[in-house]
mmCIF file of C-alpha atoms in Angstrom:
data_model
loop_
_atom_site.group_PDB
_atom_site.id
_atom_site.type_symbol
_atom_site.label_atom_id
_atom_site.label_comp_id
_atom_site.label_asym_id
_atom_site.label_seq_id
_atom_site.Cartn_x
_atom_site.Cartn_y
_atom_site.Cartn_z
ATOM 1 C CA UNK A 64 0.000 0.000 0.000
ATOM 2 C CA UNK A 65 1.453 3.349 -1.039
ATOM 3 C CA UNK A 66 2.036 5.751 1.849
ATOM 4 C CA UNK A 67 0.534 9.266 1.752
ATOM 5 C CA UNK A 68 3.033 11.983 0.977
ATOM 6 C CA UNK A 69 3.814 15.057 3.003
ATOM 7 C CA UNK A 70 4.212 18.136 0.841
ATOM 8 C CA UNK A 71 6.927 20.707 1.357
ATOM 9 C CA UNK A 72 5.093 23.555 -0.372
ATOM 10 C CA UNK A 73 5.026 25.659 2.786
ATOM 11 C CA UNK A 74 8.591 24.864 3.818
ATOM 12 C CA UNK A 75 11.746 26.814 3.076
ATOM 13 C CA UNK A 76 13.547 25.665 -0.090
ATOM 14 C CA UNK A 77 17.254 24.900 0.135
ATOM 15 C CA UNK A 78 19.411 26.570 -2.533
ATOM 16 C CA UNK A 79 23.004 25.466 -2.015
ATOM 17 C CA UNK A 80 25.875 27.036 -3.915
ATOM 18 C CA UNK A 81 28.750 24.688 -3.092
ATOM 19 C CA UNK A 82 28.976 20.915 -3.072
ATOM 20 C CA UNK A 83 31.459 18.079 -2.802
ATOM 21 C CA UNK A 84 30.484 14.789 -4.434
ATOM 22 C CA UNK A 85 32.220 11.704 -2.988
ATOM 23 C CA UNK A 86 32.579 8.391 -4.827
ATOM 24 C CA UNK A 87 34.668 5.218 -4.651
ATOM 25 C CA UNK A 88 36.293 4.721 -8.087
ATOM 26 C CA UNK A 89 36.890 0.999 -7.470
ATOM 27 C CA UNK A 90 33.280 0.122 -6.649
ATOM 28 C CA UNK A 91 31.297 -1.655 -9.319
ATOM 29 C CA UNK A 92 28.471 0.851 -9.022
ATOM 30 C CA UNK A 93 30.804 3.747 -9.848
ATOM 31 C CA UNK A 94 32.562 1.944 -12.697
ATOM 32 C CA UNK A 95 29.201 1.157 -14.287
ATOM 33 C CA UNK A 96 27.904 4.702 -13.799
ATOM 34 C CA UNK A 97 31.043 6.827 -14.261
ATOM 35 C CA UNK A 98 29.648 8.631 -17.308
ATOM 36 C CA UNK A 99 26.425 9.529 -15.481
ATOM 37 C CA UNK A 100 28.357 10.763 -12.443
ATOM 38 C CA UNK A 101 30.549 13.008 -14.593
ATOM 39 C CA UNK A 102 27.453 14.312 -16.352
ATOM 40 C CA UNK A 103 25.850 15.047 -12.985
ATOM 41 C CA UNK A 104 28.828 17.150 -11.877
ATOM 42 C CA UNK A 105 28.699 19.099 -15.134
ATOM 43 C CA UNK A 106 24.931 19.448 -14.835
ATOM 44 C CA UNK A 107 25.159 20.885 -11.328
ATOM 45 C CA UNK A 108 27.838 23.313 -12.465
ATOM 46 C CA UNK A 109 25.639 24.548 -15.296
ATOM 47 C CA UNK A 110 22.918 25.172 -12.689
ATOM 48 C CA UNK A 111 25.201 27.507 -10.761
ATOM 49 C CA UNK A 112 26.611 25.046 -8.242
ATOM 50 C CA UNK A 113 30.262 25.171 -7.273
ATOM 51 C CA UNK A 114 30.416 21.371 -7.482
ATOM 52 C CA UNK A 115 33.494 19.150 -7.362
ATOM 53 C CA UNK A 116 33.947 15.378 -7.457
ATOM 54 C CA UNK A 117 36.366 13.716 -5.045
ATOM 55 C CA UNK A 118 37.340 10.063 -5.484
ATOM 56 C CA UNK A 119 38.393 7.959 -2.515
ATOM 57 C CA UNK A 120 41.687 6.097 -2.661
ATOM 58 C CA UNK A 121 41.673 4.251 0.652
ATOM 59 C CA UNK A 122 39.414 3.384 3.558
ATOM 60 C CA UNK A 123 38.410 6.458 5.543
ATOM 61 C CA UNK A 124 38.718 8.904 2.664
ATOM 62 C CA UNK A 125 34.965 9.485 2.404
ATOM 63 C CA UNK A 126 34.830 10.547 6.047
ATOM 64 C CA UNK A 127 37.930 12.697 5.647
ATOM 65 C CA UNK A 128 36.476 14.456 2.602
ATOM 66 C CA UNK A 129 33.223 15.083 4.462
ATOM 67 C CA UNK A 130 35.128 16.431 7.471
ATOM 68 C CA UNK A 131 37.030 18.861 5.242
ATOM 69 C CA UNK A 132 33.781 19.969 3.608
ATOM 70 C CA UNK A 133 32.274 20.831 6.994
ATOM 71 C CA UNK A 134 35.395 22.790 7.952
ATOM 72 C CA UNK A 135 35.121 24.729 4.690
ATOM 73 C CA UNK A 136 31.401 25.457 5.245
ATOM 74 C CA UNK A 137 30.423 23.587 2.077
ATOM 75 C CA UNK A 138 26.647 23.595 1.646
ATOM 76 C CA UNK A 139 26.199 19.982 0.551
ATOM 77 C CA UNK A 140 28.109 16.708 0.599
ATOM 78 C CA UNK A 141 26.712 14.284 -1.973
ATOM 79 C CA UNK A 142 27.375 10.618 -1.185
ATOM 80 C CA UNK A 143 27.546 8.562 -4.387
ATOM 81 C CA UNK A 144 27.006 4.947 -3.386
ATOM 82 C CA UNK A 145 24.923 2.936 -0.973
ATOM 83 C CA UNK A 146 23.902 3.085 2.662
ATOM 84 C CA UNK A 147 27.398 2.154 3.838
ATOM 85 C CA UNK A 148 28.886 5.179 2.071
ATOM 86 C CA UNK A 149 26.175 7.372 3.564
ATOM 87 C CA UNK A 150 26.961 6.037 7.040
ATOM 88 C CA UNK A 151 30.627 6.922 6.678
ATOM 89 C CA UNK A 152 29.791 10.449 5.540
ATOM 90 C CA UNK A 153 27.242 11.228 8.279
ATOM 91 C CA UNK A 154 29.840 10.605 10.969
ATOM 92 C CA UNK A 155 31.340 13.949 9.943
ATOM 93 C CA UNK A 156 28.159 15.814 8.961
ATOM 94 C CA UNK A 157 26.393 15.173 12.278
ATOM 95 C CA UNK A 158 25.833 18.401 14.172
ATOM 96 C CA UNK A 159 26.860 20.631 11.267
ATOM 97 C CA UNK A 160 24.901 22.777 8.824
ATOM 98 C CA UNK A 161 26.308 20.911 5.814
ATOM 99 C CA UNK A 162 23.497 18.899 4.239
ATOM 100 C CA UNK A 163 23.603 15.321 3.014
ATOM 101 C CA UNK A 164 22.571 14.699 -0.578
ATOM 102 C CA UNK A 165 22.768 11.332 -2.284
ATOM 103 C CA UNK A 166 23.054 9.716 -5.684
ATOM 104 C CA UNK A 167 22.020 6.119 -4.865
ATOM 105 C CA UNK A 168 24.389 3.608 -6.450
ATOM 106 C CA UNK A 169 24.476 0.890 -3.788
ATOM 107 C CA UNK A 170 23.073 -2.622 -3.538
ATOM 108 C CA UNK A 171 19.786 -1.855 -1.763
ATOM 109 C CA UNK A 172 19.722 1.955 -1.232
ATOM 110 C CA UNK A 173 17.407 1.860 1.781
ATOM 111 C CA UNK A 174 17.531 5.598 2.563
ATOM 112 C CA UNK A 175 16.703 6.507 -1.033
ATOM 113 C CA UNK A 176 13.762 4.098 -1.073
ATOM 114 C CA UNK A 177 12.609 5.331 2.329
ATOM 115 C CA UNK A 178 12.229 8.980 1.325
ATOM 116 C CA UNK A 179 11.452 8.514 -2.370
ATOM 117 C CA UNK A 180 14.710 9.531 -4.040
ATOM 118 C CA UNK A 181 14.777 7.944 -7.540
ATOM 119 C CA UNK A 182 17.386 5.251 -8.104
ATOM 120 C CA UNK A 183 18.114 6.535 -11.611
ATOM 121 C CA UNK A 184 20.982 9.023 -11.654
ATOM 122 C CA UNK A 185 19.365 11.661 -13.831
ATOM 123 C CA UNK A 186 16.216 11.802 -11.729
ATOM 124 C CA UNK A 187 18.142 11.697 -8.440
ATOM 125 C CA UNK A 188 20.201 14.757 -9.355
ATOM 126 C CA UNK A 189 16.984 16.704 -9.875
ATOM 127 C CA UNK A 190 16.210 16.109 -6.186
ATOM 128 C CA UNK A 191 19.495 17.830 -5.320
ATOM 129 C CA UNK A 192 18.223 20.920 -7.134
ATOM 130 C CA UNK A 193 14.504 20.807 -6.474
ATOM 131 C CA UNK A 194 14.356 19.032 -3.122
ATOM 132 C CA UNK A 195 13.824 20.439 0.333
ATOM 133 C CA UNK A 196 16.078 20.479 3.365
ATOM 134 C CA UNK A 197 14.858 18.679 6.463
ATOM 135 C CA UNK A 198 16.621 18.307 9.771
ATOM 136 C CA UNK A 199 16.359 14.769 11.124
ATOM 137 C CA UNK A 200 17.567 12.695 14.066
ATOM 138 C CA UNK A 201 20.387 10.198 14.088
ATOM 139 C CA UNK A 202 20.802 7.143 16.250
ATOM 140 C CA UNK A 203 24.077 6.548 18.042
ATOM 141 C CA UNK A 204 25.684 3.424 19.459
ATOM 142 C CA UNK A 205 28.719 4.184 21.554
ATOM 143 C CA UNK A 206 30.437 6.745 19.302
ATOM 144 C CA UNK A 207 28.988 5.596 15.956
ATOM 145 C CA UNK A 208 26.023 7.371 14.359
ATOM 146 C CA UNK A 209 23.429 5.571 12.279
ATOM 147 C CA UNK A 210 20.839 7.008 9.938
ATOM 148 C CA UNK A 211 18.599 3.985 9.439
ATOM 149 C CA UNK A 212 18.873 1.311 12.105
ATOM 150 C CA UNK A 213 21.111 -0.921 14.172
ATOM 151 C CA UNK A 214 20.624 -4.627 14.710
ATOM 152 C CA UNK A 215 21.743 -7.121 17.343
ATOM 153 C CA UNK A 216 21.538 -10.866 16.850
ATOM 154 C CA UNK A 217 20.471 -12.814 13.767
ATOM 155 C CA UNK A 218 20.645 -10.021 11.197
ATOM 156 C CA UNK A 219 23.990 -8.805 12.546
ATOM 157 C CA UNK A 220 25.348 -12.361 12.424
ATOM 158 C CA UNK A 221 24.377 -12.473 8.753
ATOM 159 C CA UNK A 222 26.064 -9.127 8.110
ATOM 160 C CA UNK A 223 29.276 -10.248 9.807
ATOM 161 C CA UNK A 224 29.317 -13.551 7.911
ATOM 162 C CA UNK A 225 28.704 -11.964 4.509
ATOM 163 C CA UNK A 226 31.505 -9.464 5.120
ATOM 164 C CA UNK A 227 33.972 -12.306 5.628
ATOM 165 C CA UNK A 228 32.855 -14.629 2.821
ATOM 166 C CA UNK A 229 32.725 -14.670 -0.998
ATOM 167 C CA UNK A 230 28.936 -14.394 -0.670
ATOM 168 C CA UNK A 231 29.372 -10.602 -0.533
ATOM 169 C CA UNK A 232 30.105 -10.627 -4.265
ATOM 170 C CA UNK A 233 26.603 -12.009 -4.855
ATOM 171 C CA UNK A 234 24.972 -8.839 -3.504
ATOM 172 C CA UNK A 235 21.430 -9.325 -2.223
ATOM 173 C CA UNK A 236 21.500 -13.028 -3.107
ATOM 174 C CA UNK A 237 24.515 -13.503 -0.845
ATOM 175 C CA UNK A 238 22.608 -12.013 2.099
ATOM 176 C CA UNK A 239 19.606 -14.233 1.354
ATOM 177 C CA UNK A 240 21.681 -17.418 1.243
ATOM 178 C CA UNK A 241 23.623 -16.651 4.424
ATOM 179 C CA UNK A 242 20.381 -15.481 6.055
ATOM 180 C CA UNK A 243 18.670 -18.814 5.369
ATOM 181 C CA UNK A 244 21.624 -20.711 6.790
ATOM 182 C CA UNK A 245 21.795 -18.556 9.913
ATOM 183 C CA UNK A 246 18.034 -18.827 10.464
ATOM 184 C CA UNK A 247 18.448 -22.595 10.689
ATOM 185 C CA UNK A 248 21.441 -22.486 13.041
ATOM 186 C CA UNK A 249 21.144 -19.344 15.191
ATOM 187 C CA UNK A 250 19.951 -20.155 18.718
ATOM 188 C CA UNK A 251 19.109 -16.686 20.012
ATOM 189 C CA UNK A 252 20.485 -14.994 23.120
ATOM 190 C CA UNK A 253 19.568 -13.867 26.615
ATOM 191 C CA UNK A 254 19.333 -10.096 26.890
ATOM 192 C CA UNK A 255 18.274 -7.388 29.311
ATOM 193 C CA UNK A 256 17.288 -3.889 28.220
ATOM 194 C CA UNK A 257 16.973 -0.749 30.330
ATOM 195 C CA UNK A 258 14.579 1.638 28.564
ATOM 196 C CA UNK A 259 15.345 5.292 29.402
ATOM 197 C CA UNK A 260 16.867 4.140 32.669
ATOM 198 C CA UNK A 261 13.507 2.968 33.984
ATOM 199 C CA UNK A 262 11.826 -0.093 32.545
ATOM 200 C CA UNK A 263 13.811 -3.319 32.618
ATOM 201 C CA UNK A 264 13.062 -5.979 30.024
ATOM 202 C CA UNK A 265 14.565 -9.455 30.222
ATOM 203 C CA UNK A 266 13.947 -11.920 27.429
ATOM 204 C CA UNK A 267 15.413 -14.479 25.045
ATOM 205 C CA UNK A 268 15.649 -12.844 21.636
ATOM 206 C CA UNK A 269 16.436 -13.783 18.070
ATOM 207 C CA UNK A 270 17.262 -10.220 17.153
ATOM 208 C CA UNK A 271 16.725 -6.639 18.227
ATOM 209 C CA UNK A 272 16.275 -3.840 15.715
ATOM 210 C CA UNK A 273 16.744 -0.266 16.899
ATOM 211 C CA UNK A 274 15.372 2.056 14.245
ATOM 212 C CA UNK A 275 15.538 5.740 13.440
ATOM 213 C CA UNK A 276 13.569 5.043 10.264
ATOM 214 C CA UNK A 277 11.152 2.315 9.154
ATOM 215 C CA UNK A 278 12.443 0.461 6.112
ATOM 216 C CA UNK A 279 14.775 -2.464 6.655
ATOM 217 C CA UNK A 280 16.642 -4.218 3.864
ATOM 218 C CA UNK A 281 14.554 -2.489 1.215
ATOM 219 C CA UNK A 282 11.278 -4.306 1.929
ATOM 220 C CA UNK A 283 10.794 -5.211 5.614
ATOM 221 C CA UNK A 284 9.582 -2.947 8.409
ATOM 222 C CA UNK A 285 10.545 -3.981 11.924
ATOM 223 C CA UNK A 286 10.287 -0.454 13.352
ATOM 224 C CA UNK A 287 7.138 0.380 11.418
ATOM 225 C CA UNK A 288 6.105 3.289 13.662
ATOM 226 C CA UNK A 289 9.437 5.131 13.562
ATOM 227 C CA UNK A 290 9.666 8.766 12.509
ATOM 228 C CA UNK A 291 13.035 10.219 11.670
ATOM 229 C CA UNK A 292 12.504 13.588 13.368
ATOM 230 C CA UNK A 293 10.549 12.801 16.541
ATOM 231 C CA UNK A 294 13.502 12.638 18.948
ATOM 232 C CA UNK A 295 12.935 8.927 19.656
ATOM 233 C CA UNK A 296 14.347 5.545 18.766
ATOM 234 C CA UNK A 297 11.998 2.646 18.046
ATOM 235 C CA UNK A 298 13.025 -0.725 19.473
ATOM 236 C CA UNK A 299 11.655 -3.997 18.069
ATOM 237 C CA UNK A 300 12.569 -7.108 20.073
ATOM 238 C CA UNK A 301 11.946 -10.315 18.126
ATOM 239 C CA UNK A 302 11.533 -13.017 20.749
ATOM 240 C CA UNK A 303 13.078 -16.434 20.162
ATOM 241 C CA UNK A 304 10.672 -18.866 18.527
ATOM 242 C CA UNK A 305 10.620 -22.352 17.122
ATOM 243 C CA UNK A 306 11.856 -22.604 13.532
ATOM 244 C CA UNK A 307 8.328 -22.704 12.130
ATOM 245 C CA UNK A 308 7.297 -19.660 14.163
ATOM 246 C CA UNK A 309 10.430 -17.811 13.081
ATOM 247 C CA UNK A 310 9.425 -18.433 9.472
ATOM 248 C CA UNK A 311 5.857 -17.272 10.187
ATOM 249 C CA UNK A 312 7.175 -14.147 11.883
ATOM 250 C CA UNK A 313 9.365 -13.426 8.861
ATOM 251 C CA UNK A 314 6.364 -13.714 6.561
ATOM 252 C CA UNK A 315 4.209 -11.452 8.749
ATOM 253 C CA UNK A 316 6.968 -8.827 8.927
ATOM 254 C CA UNK A 317 7.695 -9.026 5.196
ATOM 255 C CA UNK A 318 4.026 -8.569 4.320
ATOM 256 C CA UNK A 319 3.537 -5.830 6.968
ATOM 257 C CA UNK A 320 0.712 -7.776 8.581
ATOM 258 C CA UNK A 321 -0.787 -6.722 11.900
ATOM 259 C CA UNK A 322 -0.047 -10.238 13.177
ATOM 260 C CA UNK A 323 3.652 -9.306 13.399
ATOM 261 C CA UNK A 324 2.871 -7.724 16.758
ATOM 262 C CA UNK A 325 2.378 -11.153 18.344
ATOM 263 C CA UNK A 326 5.999 -12.100 17.698
ATOM 264 C CA UNK A 327 7.710 -8.965 18.975
ATOM 265 C CA UNK A 328 7.855 -6.424 21.769
ATOM 266 C CA UNK A 329 7.857 -2.829 20.580
ATOM 267 C CA UNK A 330 9.156 0.166 22.557
ATOM 268 C CA UNK A 331 10.123 3.787 21.934
ATOM 269 C CA UNK A 332 12.800 5.603 23.898
ATOM 270 C CA UNK A 333 15.584 8.151 23.905
ATOM 271 C CA UNK A 334 18.141 5.682 25.221
ATOM 272 C CA UNK A 335 18.385 1.949 25.715
ATOM 273 C CA UNK A 336 21.114 0.055 27.564
ATOM 274 C CA UNK A 337 21.618 -3.523 26.407
ATOM 275 C CA UNK A 338 23.387 -6.301 28.258
ATOM 276 C CA UNK A 339 23.919 -9.827 26.939
ATOM 277 C CA UNK A 340 25.439 -12.874 28.625
ATOM 278 C CA UNK A 341 27.809 -13.410 25.712
ATOM 279 C CA UNK A 342 29.165 -11.153 22.967
ATOM 280 C CA UNK A 343 26.488 -10.825 20.273
ATOM 281 C CA UNK A 344 27.093 -9.324 16.829
ATOM 282 C CA UNK A 345 25.990 -5.758 16.045
ATOM 283 C CA UNK A 346 25.344 -4.190 12.640
ATOM 284 C CA UNK A 347 24.790 -0.505 11.885
ATOM 285 C CA UNK A 348 23.106 0.647 8.657
ATOM 286 C CA UNK A 349 23.858 -2.771 7.175
ATOM 287 C CA UNK A 350 27.579 -2.896 8.045
ATOM 288 C CA UNK A 351 29.162 -4.963 10.868
ATOM 289 C CA UNK A 352 30.083 -3.049 14.026
ATOM 290 C CA UNK A 353 31.647 -5.287 16.637
ATOM 291 C CA UNK A 354 29.775 -7.024 19.433
ATOM 292 C CA UNK A 355 27.826 -6.338 22.603
ATOM 293 C CA UNK A 356 29.710 -6.355 25.875
ATOM 294 C CA UNK A 357 29.815 -9.653 27.739
ATOM 295 C CA UNK A 358 28.470 -10.186 31.260
ATOM 296 C CA UNK A 359 30.144 -7.937 33.819
ATOM 297 C CA UNK A 360 31.255 -5.310 31.300
ATOM 298 C CA UNK A 361 29.538 -1.922 30.786
ATOM 299 C CA UNK A 362 26.349 -2.134 28.670
ATOM 300 C CA UNK A 363 26.084 -1.300 24.993
ATOM 301 C CA UNK A 364 24.205 2.012 24.840
ATOM 302 C CA UNK A 365 21.983 3.191 22.001
ATOM 303 C CA UNK A 366 20.629 6.726 22.113
ATOM 304 C CA UNK A 367 19.022 9.359 19.935
ATOM 305 C CA UNK A 368 20.835 12.441 18.646
ATOM 306 C CA UNK A 369 17.900 14.804 17.984
ATOM 307 C CA UNK A 370 17.948 17.008 14.888
ATOM 308 C CA UNK A 371 21.567 16.050 14.230
ATOM 309 C CA UNK A 372 21.598 15.931 10.434
ATOM 310 C CA UNK A 373 20.504 18.102 7.516
ATOM 311 C CA UNK A 374 19.279 16.062 4.547
ATOM 312 C CA UNK A 375 18.035 16.884 1.059
ATOM 313 C CA UNK A 376 14.878 14.927 0.265
ATOM 314 C CA UNK A 377 12.095 15.225 -2.320
ATOM 315 C CA UNK A 378 9.514 18.005 -1.965
ATOM 316 C CA UNK A 379 7.016 15.323 -1.054
ATOM 317 C CA UNK A 380 8.043 12.632 1.415
ATOM 318 C CA UNK A 381 6.059 9.823 3.089
ATOM 319 C CA UNK A 382 3.970 11.490 5.805
ATOM 320 C CA UNK A 383 4.385 8.416 8.018
ATOM 321 C CA UNK A 384 8.126 9.057 8.288
ATOM 322 C CA UNK A 385 8.071 12.661 9.542
ATOM 323 C CA UNK A 386 6.237 14.493 12.274
ATOM 324 C CA UNK A 387 4.596 17.684 11.086
ATOM 325 C CA UNK A 388 6.728 20.086 13.121
ATOM 326 C CA UNK A 389 10.015 20.702 11.393
ATOM 327 C CA UNK A 390 12.902 22.750 12.748
ATOM 328 C CA UNK A 391 14.343 24.934 10.002
#
């Protein structure tokens, strides 16, 4: 079912004059779209933008380029790639006035799908010119920001496994194959959660998804009530089930059925402290990020960073993803 759109007709338009576009020249997405990227830079320049393309040469360059752009008061940093590239860039944009723009060239492009940015390069660049600026929240685990979501447990185990195996070259299919294998073998974990320092939840979980936005993996919605500018994180705790019930839960979540509520516990909060008996894998915006602390160590803390990021999104965005009040 298509979500209603929230119009930006009454909101201030963003007219940037300077931009840095960041791309990885060795990624398959860039190699296949190099001509379109070059055309986009030229197109922006003809529209009056002071736009420059910077190509990464080693790990960490995207963050370094974004950091330099903030220091130079650049209006926009355009991440050319997928959600992993975006995550690297937002580490430096958080708390600044420099806005995030994107040209989606990744495997799934969850953020683009979430807010309605076209996946085709020519149409996506029009959003950079005609879109609106919105200030949104970011999630944070320890010192790492996330735009979309963080996961603990089954999905993070899949992410860690794919990163270390040839399956990564298969793209989405690789995740599906490893996901099926892990679903059959993953036993779940004991966990306790302190919600905003008050409510204590103890359970045996298959996975926990902590969302700033709704869409997960391009199609699923675990944190289906999340809004990206409400100052809250949404926490979906998938309780451990038998194999058949795990499959049924997956179907209910995939199809966005109301029955998904019976399989999970759903909370909203500004901060959640998580303790596990053993180290459990964590993923952030689809990339592996270490493990939870083991028993006796300090908890893993997830918290909201309200209004931390400027983003360029279409003039009309899904109304379910934003609260009406917007800080300009």
